[in-house]
Structures are given as C-alpha cells and as structure tokens.
Coordinates of C-alpha atoms in Angstrom, one line a residue:
X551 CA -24.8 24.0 34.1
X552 CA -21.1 24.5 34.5
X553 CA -20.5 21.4 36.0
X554 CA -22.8 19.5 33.3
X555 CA -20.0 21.4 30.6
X556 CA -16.9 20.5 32.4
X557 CA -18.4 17.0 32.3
X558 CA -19.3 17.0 28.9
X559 CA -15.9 18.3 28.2
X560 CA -14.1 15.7 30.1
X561 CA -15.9 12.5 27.9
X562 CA -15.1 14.6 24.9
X563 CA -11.6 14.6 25.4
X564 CA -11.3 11.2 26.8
X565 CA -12.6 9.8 23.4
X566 CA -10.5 11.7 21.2
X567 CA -7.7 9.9 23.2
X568 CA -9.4 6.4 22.3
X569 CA -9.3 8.1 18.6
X570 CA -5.7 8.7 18.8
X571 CA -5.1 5.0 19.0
X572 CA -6.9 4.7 15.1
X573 CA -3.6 6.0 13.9
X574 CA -1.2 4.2 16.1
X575 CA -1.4 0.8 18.5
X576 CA 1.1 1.9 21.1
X577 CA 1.1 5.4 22.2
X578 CA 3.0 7.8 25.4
X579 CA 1.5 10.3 27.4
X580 CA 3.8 12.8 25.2
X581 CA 2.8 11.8 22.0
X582 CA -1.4 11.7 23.2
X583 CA -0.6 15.1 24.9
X584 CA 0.7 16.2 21.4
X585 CA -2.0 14.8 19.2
X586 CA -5.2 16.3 21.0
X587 CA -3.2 19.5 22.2
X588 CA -3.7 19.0 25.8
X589 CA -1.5 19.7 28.9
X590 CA -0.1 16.2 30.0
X591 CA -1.0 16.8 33.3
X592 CA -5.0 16.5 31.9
X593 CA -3.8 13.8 29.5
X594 CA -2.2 11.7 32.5
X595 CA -6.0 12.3 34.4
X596 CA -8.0 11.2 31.7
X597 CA -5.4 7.9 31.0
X598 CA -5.4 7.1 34.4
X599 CA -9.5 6.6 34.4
X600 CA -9.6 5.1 30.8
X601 CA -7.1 2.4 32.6
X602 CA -8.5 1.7 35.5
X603 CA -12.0 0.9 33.4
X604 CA -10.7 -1.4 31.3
X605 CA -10.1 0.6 28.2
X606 CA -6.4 1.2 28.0
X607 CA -3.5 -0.7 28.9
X608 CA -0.3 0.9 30.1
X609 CA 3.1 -1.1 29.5
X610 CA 5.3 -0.3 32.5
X611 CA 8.6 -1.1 30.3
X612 CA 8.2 1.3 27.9
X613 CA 5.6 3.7 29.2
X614 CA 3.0 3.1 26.2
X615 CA -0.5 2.7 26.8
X616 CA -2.6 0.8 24.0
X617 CA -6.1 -0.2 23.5
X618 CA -7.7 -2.3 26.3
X619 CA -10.1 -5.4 26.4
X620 CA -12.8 -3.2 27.5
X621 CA -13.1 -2.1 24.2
X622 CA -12.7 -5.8 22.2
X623 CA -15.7 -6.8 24.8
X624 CA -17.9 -3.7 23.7
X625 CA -16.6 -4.5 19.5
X626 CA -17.8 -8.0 20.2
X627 CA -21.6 -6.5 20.1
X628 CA -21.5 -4.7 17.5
X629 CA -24.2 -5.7 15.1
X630 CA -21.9 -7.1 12.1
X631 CA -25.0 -8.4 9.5
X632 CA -25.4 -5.3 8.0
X633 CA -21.9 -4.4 8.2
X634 CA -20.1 -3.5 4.7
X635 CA -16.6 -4.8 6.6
X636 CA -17.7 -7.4 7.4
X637 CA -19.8 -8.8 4.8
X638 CA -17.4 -7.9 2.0
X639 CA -13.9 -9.3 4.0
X640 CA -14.3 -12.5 2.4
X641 CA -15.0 -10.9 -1.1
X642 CA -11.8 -8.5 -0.6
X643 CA -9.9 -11.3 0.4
X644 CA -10.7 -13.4 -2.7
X645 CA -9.8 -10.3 -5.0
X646 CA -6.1 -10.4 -2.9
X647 CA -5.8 -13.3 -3.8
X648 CA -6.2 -13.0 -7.4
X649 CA -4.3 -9.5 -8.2
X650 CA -1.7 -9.9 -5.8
X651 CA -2.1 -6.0 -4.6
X652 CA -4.1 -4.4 -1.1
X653 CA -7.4 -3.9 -1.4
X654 CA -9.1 -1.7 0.7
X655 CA -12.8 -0.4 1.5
X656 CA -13.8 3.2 2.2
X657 CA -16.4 4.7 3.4
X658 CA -17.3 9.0 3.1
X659 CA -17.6 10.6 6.1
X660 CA -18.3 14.5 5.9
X661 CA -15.1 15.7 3.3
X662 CA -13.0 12.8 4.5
X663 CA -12.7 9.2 3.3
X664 CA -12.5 6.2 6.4
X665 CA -11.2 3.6 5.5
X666 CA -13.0 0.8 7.3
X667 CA -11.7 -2.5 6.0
X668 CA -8.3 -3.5 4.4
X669 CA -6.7 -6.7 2.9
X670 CA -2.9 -6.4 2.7
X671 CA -1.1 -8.1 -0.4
X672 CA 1.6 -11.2 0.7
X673 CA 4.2 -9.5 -2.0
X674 CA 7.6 -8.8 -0.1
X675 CA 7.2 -5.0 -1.2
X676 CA 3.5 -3.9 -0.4
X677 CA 1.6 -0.7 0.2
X678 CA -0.1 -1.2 3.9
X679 CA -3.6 0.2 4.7
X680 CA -4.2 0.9 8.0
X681 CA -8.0 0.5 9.1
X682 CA -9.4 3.6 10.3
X683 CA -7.3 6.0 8.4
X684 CA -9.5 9.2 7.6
X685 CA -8.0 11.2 4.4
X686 CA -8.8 13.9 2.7
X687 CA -11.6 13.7 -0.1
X688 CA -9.2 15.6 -2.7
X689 CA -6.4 13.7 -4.0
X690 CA -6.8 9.7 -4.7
X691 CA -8.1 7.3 -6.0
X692 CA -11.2 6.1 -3.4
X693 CA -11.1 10.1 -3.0
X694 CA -12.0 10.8 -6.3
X695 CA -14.6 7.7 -6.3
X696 CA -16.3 8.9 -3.4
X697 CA -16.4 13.0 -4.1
X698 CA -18.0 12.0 -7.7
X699 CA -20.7 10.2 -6.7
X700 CA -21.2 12.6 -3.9
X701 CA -24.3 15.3 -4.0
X702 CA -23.5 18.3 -5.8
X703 CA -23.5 20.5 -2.1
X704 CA -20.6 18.2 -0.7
X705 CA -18.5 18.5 -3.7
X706 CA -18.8 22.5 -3.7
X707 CA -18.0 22.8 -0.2
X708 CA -14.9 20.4 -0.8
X709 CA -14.0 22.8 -3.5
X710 CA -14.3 25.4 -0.5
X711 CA -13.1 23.9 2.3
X712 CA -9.7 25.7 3.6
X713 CA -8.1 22.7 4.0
X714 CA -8.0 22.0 0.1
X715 CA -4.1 21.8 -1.5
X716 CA -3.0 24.6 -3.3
X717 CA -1.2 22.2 -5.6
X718 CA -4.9 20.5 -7.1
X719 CA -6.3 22.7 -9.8
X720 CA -10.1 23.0 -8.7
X721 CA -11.2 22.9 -12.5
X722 CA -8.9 20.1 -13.7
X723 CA -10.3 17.9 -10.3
X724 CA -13.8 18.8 -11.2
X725 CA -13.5 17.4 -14.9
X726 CA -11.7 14.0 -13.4
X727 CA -14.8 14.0 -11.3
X728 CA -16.9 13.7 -14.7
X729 CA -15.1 11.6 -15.9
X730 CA -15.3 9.0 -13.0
X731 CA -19.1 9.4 -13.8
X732 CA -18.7 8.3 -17.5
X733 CA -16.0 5.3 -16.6
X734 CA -17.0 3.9 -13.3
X735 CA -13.2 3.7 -12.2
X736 CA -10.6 6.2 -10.7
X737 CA -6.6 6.1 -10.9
X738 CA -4.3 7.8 -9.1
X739 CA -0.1 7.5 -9.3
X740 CA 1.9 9.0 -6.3
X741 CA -1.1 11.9 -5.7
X742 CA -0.6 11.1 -2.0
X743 CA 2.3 9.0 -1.6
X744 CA 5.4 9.1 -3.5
X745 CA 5.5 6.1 -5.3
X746 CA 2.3 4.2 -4.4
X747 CA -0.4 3.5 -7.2
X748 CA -4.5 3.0 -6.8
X749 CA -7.6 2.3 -8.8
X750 CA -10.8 2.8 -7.4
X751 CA -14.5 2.2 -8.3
X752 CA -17.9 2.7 -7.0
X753 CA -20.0 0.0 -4.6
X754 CA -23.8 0.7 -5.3
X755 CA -26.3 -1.2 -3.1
X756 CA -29.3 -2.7 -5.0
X757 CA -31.2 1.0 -4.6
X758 CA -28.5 2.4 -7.3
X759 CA -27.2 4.1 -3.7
X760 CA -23.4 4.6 -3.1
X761 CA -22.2 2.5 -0.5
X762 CA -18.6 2.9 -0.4
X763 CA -15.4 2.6 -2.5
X764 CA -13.3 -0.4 -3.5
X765 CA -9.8 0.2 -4.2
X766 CA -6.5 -1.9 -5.2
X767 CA -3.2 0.0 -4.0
X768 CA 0.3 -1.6 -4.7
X769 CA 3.8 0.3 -5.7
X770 CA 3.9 1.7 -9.5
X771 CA 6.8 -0.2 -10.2
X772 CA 4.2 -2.9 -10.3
X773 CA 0.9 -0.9 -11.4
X774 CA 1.3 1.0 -14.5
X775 CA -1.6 2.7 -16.1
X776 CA -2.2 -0.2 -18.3
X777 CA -2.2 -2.5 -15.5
X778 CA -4.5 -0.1 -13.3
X779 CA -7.3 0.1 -16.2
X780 CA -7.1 -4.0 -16.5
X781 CA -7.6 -4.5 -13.2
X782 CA -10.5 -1.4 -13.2
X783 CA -12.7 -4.0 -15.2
X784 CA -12.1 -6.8 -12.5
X785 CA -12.5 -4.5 -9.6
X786 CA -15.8 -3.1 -11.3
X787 CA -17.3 -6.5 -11.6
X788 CA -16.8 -7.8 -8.2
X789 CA -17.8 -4.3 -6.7
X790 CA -21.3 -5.4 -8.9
X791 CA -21.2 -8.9 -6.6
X792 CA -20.2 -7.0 -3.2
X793 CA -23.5 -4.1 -3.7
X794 CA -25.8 -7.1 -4.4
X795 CA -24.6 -8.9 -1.2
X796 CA -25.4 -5.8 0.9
X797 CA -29.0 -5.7 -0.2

C-alpha cells in the first residue's frame, strides 16, 4: 500500500509540472521547483523521466525545458467535434476581425474561470490572452458572466471561499450578479488589470444550458463604457450563432 502511494504521489507531481507549462512555454528547474513547492533535487527526478519519454524538451543553452512532442502527438487525438474551442475559433476569429479587440472563450471550472480559446487583436497596443489561464471567479468580466449563471450553491461558496478579495464588497458583487441576469452582458474596467477593459456575455447551448463565456478585452483608452455596451449587443448576437453551432 505504501508503495502504491509513493507511486500515486510521483504521477501527481509529475503532472502538476506539465501544468506549470499552462502559464509559461519555457521554464528552469528553479522556477518548476518554485511553482509546485518541491525540492529540486525531486524536481530534476521527475524532469529527467518526463524527458526521456518524450514529454519535455530541455534546451542545453539556456537550461529551459518546454513542452515535448509527446504531448502534440497525444493533443492530436483529442476528440475536437464537440469541442467549444474548436468549433467556435472560426466564429471568434470573424468577431476579431470586426471589433478590432481579443476575444476570448472561458469555460467554469469549480470557482475558477479557464480560459480555453483566445483570438488576439492585430492592433499595435493589445491586451494578450494566454490559453489556459485559470482566474479567479470574483472580479471580471467572463467572471461575473460565468458566477451569474452559476447554481445558487457555487455562488455561496464563492462568496465563502477564503480566497475571496477583501477589496469586493460581497453585497455590491451579488447585485452586479442580478443584474447580469436582467442584461445578458457583463463589463469590467481595470478590476484585474490596471488599465485593461472587457465585456462579457453568456454562450447557452440549444438546451438553454450555459456553455461558456464570450468576452472582448482591449485597453480602456480604446473601450469606454459606451463602447463596451455597443459592442455587448454584437457580442450577444453572435454568442446566439456560437450556442446553436454547439448543439
């Protein structure tokens, strides 16, 4: 039985090093050591075998490992049809195209937001999404989209949770909530990052089921609020196209 937990143990910490590389593409033994608080001495084990399988690359100039082809070979399989990424790239790309801004899609996961797709905008100045980013379900815009829509239980255990910012006022949160309801849209200036603007709305599948969130992000030099509720409208109607296209 101990052996079986040391085992179990070992495959748990060799994929939260694969999960490291969701925030960045190159990483060092230091910085892995540092982000799943592990000795490196356990780290450099566990990148050694994750290497030698396939699943890691280590650069000998710098001393970075990154993601290996092992793990585009085992993406390759993955069963795309039903896949709201997938399916609704082109869609995303088409709305890029035509506001100028990112646009990004989100999914819930727990009391986080994932974001799972991302279209960044051609402008010079641009906000860039990074695909796989998991944030927190209290402050912006997809947030907001995403905790509204969510059953009553996950929204009082967000309320709860310990990791909620002392600088959101529950009550004030709670009523934007309600109001997300009544509007189909969310807005959010510089809640998260100074200077960055979003607007948000709601992707229902053809059950009336929430599917995920569709947001626009770009600086707020470029998104005031009137701008953010004109583009709400046109980000409502073509989340209407996307939840028909995933059935």
């Amino acid at each position: 039985m101990e052996d079986r937990k040391l085992t179990v143990r070992a495959v748990e910490r060799a994929l939260d090093i694969l999960l490291c590389f969701t925030q960045e593409s190159d990483l060092s033994l230091t910085e892995i050591s540092a982000m799943i608080h592990l000795h490196k001495s356990t780290v450099h084990r566990l990148l050694t075998t994750l290497e030698e399988k396939g699943f890691l690359l280590r650069n000998e100039a710098t001393e970075k490992y990154r993601l290996g082809i092992r793990i585009w070979e085992l993406s390759t399989h993955l069963p795309i049809s039903g896949e709201p990424s997938a399916l609704l790239l082109p869609a995303m790309e088409r709305l890029r195209d035509r506001l100028g801004e990112t646009v990004s899609l989100y999914l819930r996961d727990d009391l986080e937001r994932v974001r799972i797709q991302a279209v960044q905008s051609r402008q010079a100045i641009r906000r860039v999404a990074q695909i796989g980013a998991r944030l927190p379900l209290s402050v912006g815009a997809s947030s907001k989209v995403l905790a509204a829509f969510a059953p009553p239980e996950v929204q009082g255990r967000l309320l709860q949770s310990p990791d909620w910012p002392e600088a959101v006022d529950k009550e004030q949160y709670m009523r934007q909530l309600a109001e997300i309801v009544r509007t189909g849209y969310a807005t959010s200036f510089e809640e998260r990052e100074p200077g960055a603007a979003a607007v948000a709305v709601p992707i229902f599948g053809r059950s009336g089921k929430l599917a995920a969130a569709l947001s626009l992000s770009g600086p707020v030099n470029r998104l005031s609020r009137a701008t953010l509720e004109e583009y709400a409208a046109i980000l409502k109607e073509n989340a209407a196209e996307m939840g028909l296209m995933l059935g």
